[in-house]
Each structure stands twice: as C-alpha cells, then as structure tokens.
C-alpha cells in the first residue's frame, strides 16, 4: 500500500520552502534526463495524423518517420491486462464489433462499453483499424487491426529496435472525476510498473498522467522512473473554483509564483515531477493559430522558464500547427508531442537542432508483420508464421459424379477451385506445403478438367502437319543453318562495335574538362542546409553545407555495422562540409539530394539509399559515395577539389 497524500504533503512542504527563498538559483536537472541525445519529437499515439492511433501500425510508422519517443496510452481490462488505448470506452468512431467471444455472450456488442468492464478476449475481437477518424483526412487505415497489450507493443519494438534506442512516454488513463469508469490508481501503478520493470526499456520510459495521484504513487513504487505532469486549463482549475481532483489535492493559488503559469510549474515540481507537459493552447481559444487575433495560449514563456529554473524539462502537447511549433521552439521548449512527427522533425532539423535518425523502413515493417497476431483458426508453424492448409488428395468425389475419367477411379476433390491445375506436395521435415498452380481461364475443351493427370484423347488439340515443308535432304538443312548463324554473328559484331565506339566517345571528357584538374568554389555562396552540384573532370560533385543536427545524426550512427563501414569523421575534413562524387556506386546514375529513407540521397534507378554522410544504407549499391581529393583554403574561404 502507498500513502500518496502523505508523500504529497512532504513534497509540497519542501517545495514551498525552496520557492519562498529570496535568491532562487536554477536547480540541476535530473541526471537521468541526459539520455535524450536529440530534440524530443514525440509521436502522439504513434502519429495519429498519419496512421490509425495507438496501434502497432502507428508505432511502426512513428519509428519510420523518425520520432525520438513513442507516446501512448494505457487502459486496464476487466481481467487486469494493461492494453494500449486512449479512450475509457470503446467508441463506434474508432472500433467495430466483429463477433462475440462466445455465442451467447451477454456483453455483446462490445462497442459502447467501458474497457474496465470488458475482458481482453472480448476486446481482441474488435476491429480498431478500419475507420479513418474525423479531422485526420490523411490517416492511413489498417482494417482488421486489433488493440494491443502493452507487452505486445514492447515485443514489437524489441524486434524493430534491437539496440533499445527508442524512448517511451506512457500515460495512465484514469478519470479522476469519474473513478467508476476506470481501474484504480493502485491498479494502474502496480500493473504498469510490473511490465515496465521487466522490460529492457525500463530506463527509457517516462510515466505521464493528468491524474497527479498516479505520478506520486509511481514515485513511491519506483523512484527511478521519470514522471511527467500533464495539465491543461480544464484540469488546472474547476469551473466553480473548487480544488481540482486532477492535481492530487493541490491548488495552484497556494504557490507563490507571480503568474498562474509560473504556479503551474511550481505545483508540478512540488510532486517530484521530472517533466512538465502542458497543453499548447487553451481549450477556450476561439482561433487555432497564434498569428490570428484572439488566440489564447496555455503554455507561456514564463511557464517554461520557471520549469527550467526548477530543473524540469517542458514537453508540450498536442502541437500540429507549425506556427505554434515555431513559437514554443523560440521559447526553448524541450520536446513536442505531435500527431505529425515527420513534419515536426523537419522543422526541428531546419532549426539546426539534433533530430533522431529514422528507423529502417524495411526492418520496421518486417517486425510489424512478425508481430501481427493471426486469428486462432489459422494454424501456425513454430516460427509463428501461418502454415498453408492441407488439400487432401485422397478425399475425392465419387466416380462418375460429373467427372469423366474413363477408368472408374474416384474423382478429384470437388472443393478444389476450378481454375487450379497442377500438383500439391508437403515436406515431411519442414511442414510446408508446395503447390504448383496455373490460373488460366477455364474455357473451351478444358472446361471440366480439375487436377487431372491423364487427358482423354478426344480432348487433345490437333497439331498441324508441317511435313510438306520439310527439306528432303538433311545436308540442306545443316548448310542453311550454318549460313544463318554465321551471318547473324557478323551482323551482331558490327552493331556491337558501332554501339561501344559511340558510347565511349560520348563518355570521354572534352579538352576543356580534362584541363580542369582542379576547381575552386566560394563556400560563402552555399547557405547552411543546402546542396550545390558542380562538374569536375566530367563528373558531378555534391557539396553540402550541413547543419549541426545533420552532423549529430551522421555521427550517432553505428557505422561499424554498415555495408561499407566508414565513420563520418573519416569522410569529412570539416564536419559542416560534405564533399562527394555524385555518382551512384551501383551503375553510375546520379542520386537525388534530400531524399530516400535516410534523409540523404536516393538513386531512383534501382533504389539505393544513402544517409546524410553519403554512406550506403539500403539498396543494391555496394559502396558509399566516393569522396574526392579536396582541401580548404581558409584564408579565402574556398573549397579546392583535385
């Protein structure tokens, strides 16, 4: 058992003593916050704007889009299982009933019921991936997707993220105003912490909640876990000015801050929160954008500054408008929770802030496929992959039952599709089924043929007789063949010579190019974050003025495990300047800049992807983009190639 209010009293009394002191120096931030190497772009519910929320597909795309943190919500079922879902009840806007768990289940239909009143088995029947939510017209749907348990999400992540780099922001969905709708604070803290503690991600988890009682309780059970205090104007102050049930018994006006915004930060600090997570805007704002007259913000500059002074980070939710992103970045916010992590990540990189690398798309989607849970009626191999169903060729239709064999034996299976023709075999060691199929239309004389191995003579097509055209002497045939082959060989050789000669002449460098043994480029003409392409010795050269974020991304990668292992330091003489030949190492095409799965270069010819250091990461290219001989003339601010 825990005593949250006693703990709260201790936190509050210590905080008031600190806050009342006349000289208030900034406090040291919690040491464990140092694990964040990048600006924290959090994929809200996995990235709700792009993919159906809080599902394995949304978390997969959150990784692919380069989120540094996956933000998600937890509920607890009637039988005590922690699941990943936002709402307290199953709403028809997001989920559809498929079938009851048992034929006479009195709880069916399940849509419209509270999660706390449904078992995991009942919840697993719901299709929560087929409906595109209102307000997110670009949201990708995944029909048939089931609600996952928290453990299933962790299992998927371990496959996609074997080095455990992703961060987590996990919310307890408790209704402080209507406790009958959800499980208790104690249930949430104990069951969530048990899963956290058993996971290799335990040190990467932030625990957040609007109900501050759960944050206090979690600190009691697990003092090392990071906690984040969620707040907005609806939970900060009640309409009748009564004490908010969301803040664990605190009143903001009890704190000495000069503004209400500063008091919010002080209240969060008093319960030991490591992070303050306020809403970006007030729920009562009449307009959605800070550039519009009448906009009402909830997060303010002084709220952020006070939180920083107290040693807390500030991560704002849910920010989907770029003008708000710009505003809070100017105020030095530490993280942004967004439905569009791919877009916010681009803004962060444009600002020169370090952004987390994107996860390899193929690996993540493969991990998602492995994590897909097949219906229990599908047989699976020990690997978890579905096994093809048997076709028992011994079970045949009765002889003469619409099948003309002519030998009196039992006919083929009557349930085999009429468009199939071929054979079926099964490996006795692997348990796999091999099936040879032909899907030609069933027309003409083949109308009634089903997996037959012997054709009736009258069904066989007639082959024309060409004997009238055959030469009478074998020597004549042989001589004509030699003549034709010889003539064709001479003609082919002549054409090949002409083609190769023309190709080599076009590829040869002209006299003016050969004379350009060295080229110089004024670096002042290339703004930060931009590419320039010049020609040197007949080849394109890519020159990129990299941002600090790009440098950090390039140097954070595990280069030793790459196909052509090279560190970013060995490929650059100055970290901000990347100089490479713009020739794909596969077949010599010219890659496209600021493209591909790794934010570097992409060769559209055969799909080779290079990262922001020009290293091959995916596709057929065997080597990194070549770095030519070059040097820097610092006195004149020039790059010298050659």
mmCIF file of C-alpha atoms in Angstrom, residues 352-635:
data_model
loop_
_atom_site.group_PDB
_atom_site.id
_atom_site.type_symbol
_atom_site.label_atom_id
_atom_site.label_comp_id
_atom_site.label_asym_id
_atom_site.label_seq_id
_atom_site.Cartn_x
_atom_site.Cartn_y
_atom_site.Cartn_z
ATOM 1 C CA UNK A 352 19.638 23.119 -36.635
ATOM 2 C CA UNK A 353 18.530 21.037 -33.648
ATOM 3 C CA UNK A 354 19.629 17.391 -33.447
ATOM 4 C CA UNK A 355 16.873 15.053 -34.640
ATOM 5 C CA UNK A 356 16.684 11.330 -34.007
ATOM 6 C CA UNK A 357 17.513 9.146 -37.017
ATOM 7 C CA UNK A 358 14.733 7.409 -38.866
ATOM 8 C CA UNK A 359 14.423 3.677 -38.386
ATOM 9 C CA UNK A 360 14.964 1.472 -41.480
ATOM 10 C CA UNK A 361 11.588 1.098 -43.139
ATOM 11 C CA UNK A 362 12.088 -2.483 -44.285
ATOM 12 C CA UNK A 363 13.174 -3.701 -40.854
ATOM 13 C CA UNK A 364 10.324 -1.948 -39.056
ATOM 14 C CA UNK A 365 7.619 -3.199 -41.419
ATOM 15 C CA UNK A 366 9.082 -6.696 -41.266
ATOM 16 C CA UNK A 367 8.924 -6.518 -37.471
ATOM 17 C CA UNK A 368 5.323 -5.364 -37.684
ATOM 18 C CA UNK A 369 4.478 -8.303 -39.918
ATOM 19 C CA UNK A 370 6.084 -10.711 -37.448
ATOM 20 C CA UNK A 371 4.150 -9.123 -34.603
ATOM 21 C CA UNK A 372 0.831 -9.480 -36.421
ATOM 22 C CA UNK A 373 -1.401 -11.827 -34.471
ATOM 23 C CA UNK A 374 -3.263 -14.241 -36.710
ATOM 24 C CA UNK A 375 -6.784 -15.364 -35.795
ATOM 25 C CA UNK A 376 -6.748 -18.537 -33.696
ATOM 26 C CA UNK A 377 -8.370 -20.539 -36.508
ATOM 27 C CA UNK A 378 -5.206 -20.254 -38.611
ATOM 28 C CA UNK A 379 -2.627 -22.962 -37.943
ATOM 29 C CA UNK A 380 0.905 -21.673 -37.420
ATOM 30 C CA UNK A 381 4.382 -23.121 -37.605
ATOM 31 C CA UNK A 382 6.718 -22.996 -34.564
ATOM 32 C CA UNK A 383 8.161 -19.795 -36.050
ATOM 33 C CA UNK A 384 4.779 -18.103 -35.731
ATOM 34 C CA UNK A 385 4.236 -17.890 -39.495
ATOM 35 C CA UNK A 386 0.962 -19.257 -40.875
ATOM 36 C CA UNK A 387 1.050 -22.748 -42.348
ATOM 37 C CA UNK A 388 -0.903 -23.384 -45.533
ATOM 38 C CA UNK A 389 -3.927 -25.603 -45.119
ATOM 39 C CA UNK A 390 -3.850 -29.181 -46.382
ATOM 40 C CA UNK A 391 -5.509 -30.302 -49.578
ATOM 41 C CA UNK A 392 -6.146 -33.987 -49.024
ATOM 42 C CA UNK A 393 -5.981 -35.511 -52.478
ATOM 43 C CA UNK A 394 -7.132 -38.858 -51.052
ATOM 44 C CA UNK A 395 -10.559 -37.360 -50.392
ATOM 45 C CA UNK A 396 -12.128 -37.436 -53.802
ATOM 46 C CA UNK A 397 -15.570 -37.032 -55.214
ATOM 47 C CA UNK A 398 -17.428 -40.248 -56.125
ATOM 48 C CA UNK A 399 -16.579 -41.699 -59.507
ATOM 49 C CA UNK A 400 -18.849 -40.594 -62.284
ATOM 50 C CA UNK A 401 -20.057 -37.603 -60.348
ATOM 51 C CA UNK A 402 -19.756 -35.125 -63.162
ATOM 52 C CA UNK A 403 -16.120 -36.122 -63.885
ATOM 53 C CA UNK A 404 -15.241 -38.216 -66.930
ATOM 54 C CA UNK A 405 -12.104 -40.213 -66.111
ATOM 55 C CA UNK A 406 -12.738 -43.294 -68.167
ATOM 56 C CA UNK A 407 -11.009 -45.505 -65.570
ATOM 57 C CA UNK A 408 -13.643 -45.833 -62.865
ATOM 58 C CA UNK A 409 -11.452 -44.361 -60.064
ATOM 59 C CA UNK A 410 -12.662 -41.790 -57.590
ATOM 60 C CA UNK A 411 -12.630 -38.260 -58.961
ATOM 61 C CA UNK A 412 -10.653 -35.254 -57.716
ATOM 62 C CA UNK A 413 -11.771 -33.191 -54.729
ATOM 63 C CA UNK A 414 -14.944 -31.359 -55.554
ATOM 64 C CA UNK A 415 -13.910 -28.398 -53.383
ATOM 65 C CA UNK A 416 -10.769 -27.559 -55.387
ATOM 66 C CA UNK A 417 -11.260 -24.257 -57.259
ATOM 67 C CA UNK A 418 -11.860 -24.932 -60.948
ATOM 68 C CA UNK A 419 -9.133 -22.519 -62.046
ATOM 69 C CA UNK A 420 -6.379 -24.544 -60.312
ATOM 70 C CA UNK A 421 -4.365 -27.094 -62.225
ATOM 71 C CA UNK A 422 -1.143 -28.641 -61.049
ATOM 72 C CA UNK A 423 0.126 -30.621 -58.075
ATOM 73 C CA UNK A 424 0.370 -30.367 -54.309
ATOM 74 C CA UNK A 425 3.149 -31.781 -52.100
ATOM 75 C CA UNK A 426 4.171 -31.429 -48.473
ATOM 76 C CA UNK A 427 7.633 -31.622 -46.937
ATOM 77 C CA UNK A 428 7.753 -34.212 -44.147
ATOM 78 C CA UNK A 429 10.541 -32.316 -42.362
ATOM 79 C CA UNK A 430 9.565 -28.655 -42.635
ATOM 80 C CA UNK A 431 5.812 -28.936 -42.516
ATOM 81 C CA UNK A 432 5.483 -26.642 -45.536
ATOM 82 C CA UNK A 433 3.130 -27.035 -48.433
ATOM 83 C CA UNK A 434 4.311 -26.661 -52.015
ATOM 84 C CA UNK A 435 1.658 -26.103 -54.612
ATOM 85 C CA UNK A 436 2.116 -25.762 -58.386
ATOM 86 C CA UNK A 437 -0.689 -23.712 -59.854
ATOM 87 C CA UNK A 438 -1.862 -22.490 -63.223
ATOM 88 C CA UNK A 439 -4.553 -19.818 -63.201
ATOM 89 C CA UNK A 440 -5.588 -19.883 -66.852
ATOM 90 C CA UNK A 441 -9.295 -19.250 -67.555
ATOM 91 C CA UNK A 442 -11.378 -22.418 -67.684
ATOM 92 C CA UNK A 443 -12.791 -22.189 -71.180
ATOM 93 C CA UNK A 444 -13.143 -24.411 -74.241
ATOM 94 C CA UNK A 445 -12.175 -28.083 -74.052
ATOM 95 C CA UNK A 446 -10.571 -27.601 -70.613
ATOM 96 C CA UNK A 447 -13.867 -26.642 -69.009
ATOM 97 C CA UNK A 448 -14.207 -29.845 -66.959
ATOM 98 C CA UNK A 449 -10.548 -30.592 -66.192
ATOM 99 C CA UNK A 450 -9.702 -30.450 -62.454
ATOM 100 C CA UNK A 451 -6.221 -31.573 -61.339
ATOM 101 C CA UNK A 452 -6.298 -34.374 -63.961
ATOM 102 C CA UNK A 453 -3.046 -36.045 -64.912
ATOM 103 C CA UNK A 454 -4.327 -38.035 -67.901
ATOM 104 C CA UNK A 455 -6.154 -36.411 -70.782
ATOM 105 C CA UNK A 456 -8.902 -38.043 -72.760
ATOM 106 C CA UNK A 457 -7.768 -38.424 -76.376
ATOM 107 C CA UNK A 458 -10.746 -36.572 -77.791
ATOM 108 C CA UNK A 459 -9.893 -33.525 -75.622
ATOM 109 C CA UNK A 460 -6.361 -33.154 -77.040
ATOM 110 C CA UNK A 461 -5.950 -30.278 -79.546
ATOM 111 C CA UNK A 462 -4.909 -31.211 -83.102
ATOM 112 C CA UNK A 463 -1.339 -30.234 -84.101
ATOM 113 C CA UNK A 464 -0.927 -29.083 -87.764
ATOM 114 C CA UNK A 465 1.170 -31.244 -90.098
ATOM 115 C CA UNK A 466 4.259 -29.382 -91.445
ATOM 116 C CA UNK A 467 5.884 -32.370 -93.173
ATOM 117 C CA UNK A 468 5.077 -30.895 -96.584
ATOM 118 C CA UNK A 469 7.500 -28.023 -95.932
ATOM 119 C CA UNK A 470 10.443 -30.098 -94.668
ATOM 120 C CA UNK A 471 13.627 -30.272 -96.769
ATOM 121 C CA UNK A 472 14.233 -33.654 -98.359
ATOM 122 C CA UNK A 473 17.983 -33.763 -97.543
ATOM 123 C CA UNK A 474 19.467 -33.322 -94.013
ATOM 124 C CA UNK A 475 22.601 -31.734 -95.569
ATOM 125 C CA UNK A 476 20.485 -28.911 -96.992
ATOM 126 C CA UNK A 477 19.053 -28.149 -93.565
ATOM 127 C CA UNK A 478 22.501 -28.114 -91.948
ATOM 128 C CA UNK A 479 24.065 -25.823 -94.555
ATOM 129 C CA UNK A 480 21.248 -23.298 -94.301
ATOM 130 C CA UNK A 481 21.595 -23.266 -90.509
ATOM 131 C CA UNK A 482 25.350 -22.589 -90.706
ATOM 132 C CA UNK A 483 24.785 -19.741 -93.169
ATOM 133 C CA UNK A 484 22.140 -18.098 -91.000
ATOM 134 C CA UNK A 485 24.198 -18.387 -87.795
ATOM 135 C CA UNK A 486 27.342 -17.006 -89.436
ATOM 136 C CA UNK A 487 25.533 -14.052 -90.984
ATOM 137 C CA UNK A 488 23.851 -13.217 -87.690
ATOM 138 C CA UNK A 489 27.189 -13.322 -85.849
ATOM 139 C CA UNK A 490 28.869 -10.906 -88.282
ATOM 140 C CA UNK A 491 25.932 -8.522 -88.123
ATOM 141 C CA UNK A 492 25.877 -8.606 -84.290
ATOM 142 C CA UNK A 493 29.614 -7.929 -84.014
ATOM 143 C CA UNK A 494 29.340 -4.961 -86.370
ATOM 144 C CA UNK A 495 26.466 -3.451 -84.405
ATOM 145 C CA UNK A 496 28.254 -4.006 -81.068
ATOM 146 C CA UNK A 497 31.397 -2.274 -82.315
ATOM 147 C CA UNK A 498 29.417 0.738 -83.500
ATOM 148 C CA UNK A 499 27.497 0.988 -80.229
ATOM 149 C CA UNK A 500 30.574 0.702 -77.992
ATOM 150 C CA UNK A 501 32.524 3.221 -80.071
ATOM 151 C CA UNK A 502 29.707 5.751 -79.906
ATOM 152 C CA UNK A 503 29.232 5.161 -76.158
ATOM 153 C CA UNK A 504 32.931 5.633 -75.369
ATOM 154 C CA UNK A 505 33.086 8.799 -77.440
ATOM 155 C CA UNK A 506 30.179 10.324 -75.528
ATOM 156 C CA UNK A 507 31.690 9.369 -72.169
ATOM 157 C CA UNK A 508 35.122 10.751 -72.945
ATOM 158 C CA UNK A 509 35.899 14.047 -71.290
ATOM 159 C CA UNK A 510 36.323 17.039 -73.574
ATOM 160 C CA UNK A 511 39.523 19.027 -73.742
ATOM 161 C CA UNK A 512 38.192 21.806 -71.507
ATOM 162 C CA UNK A 513 37.141 19.278 -68.870
ATOM 163 C CA UNK A 514 40.485 17.482 -68.922
ATOM 164 C CA UNK A 515 42.170 20.807 -68.396
ATOM 165 C CA UNK A 516 40.189 21.342 -65.171
ATOM 166 C CA UNK A 517 42.467 19.264 -62.946
ATOM 167 C CA UNK A 518 41.318 21.413 -60.023
ATOM 168 C CA UNK A 519 38.268 23.514 -59.347
ATOM 169 C CA UNK A 520 37.624 26.103 -56.656
ATOM 170 C CA UNK A 521 34.321 27.076 -55.081
ATOM 171 C CA UNK A 522 33.463 30.030 -52.864
ATOM 172 C CA UNK A 523 31.893 28.465 -49.761
ATOM 173 C CA UNK A 524 30.211 31.691 -48.715
ATOM 174 C CA UNK A 525 27.728 31.187 -51.556
ATOM 175 C CA UNK A 526 26.286 27.992 -50.018
ATOM 176 C CA UNK A 527 23.807 28.584 -47.159
ATOM 177 C CA UNK A 528 23.567 26.132 -44.291
ATOM 178 C CA UNK A 529 21.365 23.132 -45.040
ATOM 179 C CA UNK A 530 21.738 23.447 -48.837
ATOM 180 C CA UNK A 531 23.382 21.386 -51.609
ATOM 181 C CA UNK A 532 25.437 22.580 -54.576
ATOM 182 C CA UNK A 533 26.359 20.420 -57.568
ATOM 183 C CA UNK A 534 29.396 21.274 -59.704
ATOM 184 C CA UNK A 535 31.189 19.470 -62.512
ATOM 185 C CA UNK A 536 34.755 18.234 -62.028
ATOM 186 C CA UNK A 537 36.601 16.017 -64.528
ATOM 187 C CA UNK A 538 33.318 15.236 -66.224
ATOM 188 C CA UNK A 539 31.582 14.051 -63.081
ATOM 189 C CA UNK A 540 29.063 15.731 -60.760
ATOM 190 C CA UNK A 541 30.298 16.635 -57.290
ATOM 191 C CA UNK A 542 27.865 17.098 -54.393
ATOM 192 C CA UNK A 543 28.787 19.735 -51.824
ATOM 193 C CA UNK A 544 26.521 20.088 -48.794
ATOM 194 C CA UNK A 545 26.704 22.684 -46.038
ATOM 195 C CA UNK A 546 25.423 20.517 -43.195
ATOM 196 C CA UNK A 547 23.520 21.719 -40.145
ATOM 197 C CA UNK A 548 24.529 20.817 -36.613
ATOM 198 C CA UNK A 549 21.562 18.467 -36.486
ATOM 199 C CA UNK A 550 22.731 16.637 -39.609
ATOM 200 C CA UNK A 551 26.243 16.332 -38.214
ATOM 201 C CA UNK A 552 24.906 14.906 -34.966
ATOM 202 C CA UNK A 553 22.713 12.451 -36.870
ATOM 203 C CA UNK A 554 25.566 11.292 -39.108
ATOM 204 C CA UNK A 555 27.897 10.745 -36.157
ATOM 205 C CA UNK A 556 25.355 8.994 -33.958
ATOM 206 C CA UNK A 557 25.002 6.041 -36.324
ATOM 207 C CA UNK A 558 26.716 2.697 -35.697
ATOM 208 C CA UNK A 559 28.939 2.910 -38.779
ATOM 209 C CA UNK A 560 30.835 -0.307 -37.976
ATOM 210 C CA UNK A 561 27.762 -2.379 -38.823
ATOM 211 C CA UNK A 562 27.172 -0.687 -42.205
ATOM 212 C CA UNK A 563 27.730 -2.353 -45.575
ATOM 213 C CA UNK A 564 30.732 -0.137 -46.355
ATOM 214 C CA UNK A 565 31.892 0.846 -42.844
ATOM 215 C CA UNK A 566 33.199 4.402 -42.701
ATOM 216 C CA UNK A 567 32.836 6.905 -39.884
ATOM 217 C CA UNK A 568 31.541 10.359 -40.694
ATOM 218 C CA UNK A 569 34.783 11.802 -39.311
ATOM 219 C CA UNK A 570 36.825 9.867 -41.885
ATOM 220 C CA UNK A 571 34.646 11.158 -44.728
ATOM 221 C CA UNK A 572 34.827 14.860 -43.899
ATOM 222 C CA UNK A 573 37.708 17.257 -43.330
ATOM 223 C CA UNK A 574 35.351 19.757 -41.756
ATOM 224 C CA UNK A 575 32.184 18.392 -40.161
ATOM 225 C CA UNK A 576 29.931 21.044 -41.689
ATOM 226 C CA UNK A 577 31.141 20.396 -45.264
ATOM 227 C CA UNK A 578 30.413 17.123 -47.055
ATOM 228 C CA UNK A 579 32.076 16.683 -50.468
ATOM 229 C CA UNK A 580 31.288 13.609 -52.616
ATOM 230 C CA UNK A 581 31.141 12.432 -56.205
ATOM 231 C CA UNK A 582 27.503 12.401 -57.267
ATOM 232 C CA UNK A 583 27.732 9.005 -58.918
ATOM 233 C CA UNK A 584 25.838 6.009 -57.534
ATOM 234 C CA UNK A 585 28.249 3.146 -56.884
ATOM 235 C CA UNK A 586 25.793 0.645 -58.343
ATOM 236 C CA UNK A 587 25.502 1.564 -62.036
ATOM 237 C CA UNK A 588 26.665 5.174 -62.166
ATOM 238 C CA UNK A 589 23.370 7.067 -62.022
ATOM 239 C CA UNK A 590 23.136 10.474 -60.341
ATOM 240 C CA UNK A 591 21.301 10.301 -56.969
ATOM 241 C CA UNK A 592 18.711 12.865 -55.844
ATOM 242 C CA UNK A 593 19.543 15.019 -52.808
ATOM 243 C CA UNK A 594 17.451 15.318 -49.618
ATOM 244 C CA UNK A 595 15.578 12.127 -50.457
ATOM 245 C CA UNK A 596 15.364 8.481 -49.515
ATOM 246 C CA UNK A 597 14.714 6.681 -46.258
ATOM 247 C CA UNK A 598 17.736 8.187 -44.511
ATOM 248 C CA UNK A 599 17.377 11.857 -45.375
ATOM 249 C CA UNK A 600 20.476 11.947 -47.579
ATOM 250 C CA UNK A 601 20.486 10.899 -51.240
ATOM 251 C CA UNK A 602 18.370 8.473 -53.229
ATOM 252 C CA UNK A 603 19.177 6.845 -56.564
ATOM 253 C CA UNK A 604 15.880 6.332 -58.417
ATOM 254 C CA UNK A 605 17.376 3.959 -60.996
ATOM 255 C CA UNK A 606 17.496 0.912 -58.713
ATOM 256 C CA UNK A 607 16.587 2.224 -55.264
ATOM 257 C CA UNK A 608 19.872 2.838 -53.430
ATOM 258 C CA UNK A 609 19.542 4.958 -50.267
ATOM 259 C CA UNK A 610 22.458 6.994 -48.854
ATOM 260 C CA UNK A 611 22.488 8.767 -45.489
ATOM 261 C CA UNK A 612 23.478 12.354 -44.658
ATOM 262 C CA UNK A 613 27.124 11.241 -44.742
ATOM 263 C CA UNK A 614 26.754 9.658 -48.192
ATOM 264 C CA UNK A 615 27.043 6.120 -46.813
ATOM 265 C CA UNK A 616 25.063 3.338 -48.461
ATOM 266 C CA UNK A 617 22.293 2.166 -46.149
ATOM 267 C CA UNK A 618 19.862 0.308 -48.386
ATOM 268 C CA UNK A 619 19.566 -0.930 -51.964
ATOM 269 C CA UNK A 620 21.946 -2.604 -54.430
ATOM 270 C CA UNK A 621 24.847 -0.118 -54.319
ATOM 271 C CA UNK A 622 27.907 -1.870 -52.824
ATOM 272 C CA UNK A 623 29.878 1.162 -51.649
ATOM 273 C CA UNK A 624 29.489 4.631 -50.170
ATOM 274 C CA UNK A 625 29.534 7.682 -52.442
ATOM 275 C CA UNK A 626 33.173 8.404 -53.215
ATOM 276 C CA UNK A 627 34.912 11.333 -51.515
ATOM 277 C CA UNK A 628 37.261 13.064 -53.987
ATOM 278 C CA UNK A 629 40.588 14.632 -53.122
ATOM 279 C CA UNK A 630 39.846 18.094 -51.763
ATOM 280 C CA UNK A 631 41.100 20.731 -49.370
ATOM 281 C CA UNK A 632 40.005 24.037 -47.851
ATOM 282 C CA UNK A 633 41.605 27.431 -48.450
ATOM 283 C CA UNK A 634 40.605 29.018 -45.148
ATOM 284 C CA UNK A 635 42.255 32.323 -45.975
#
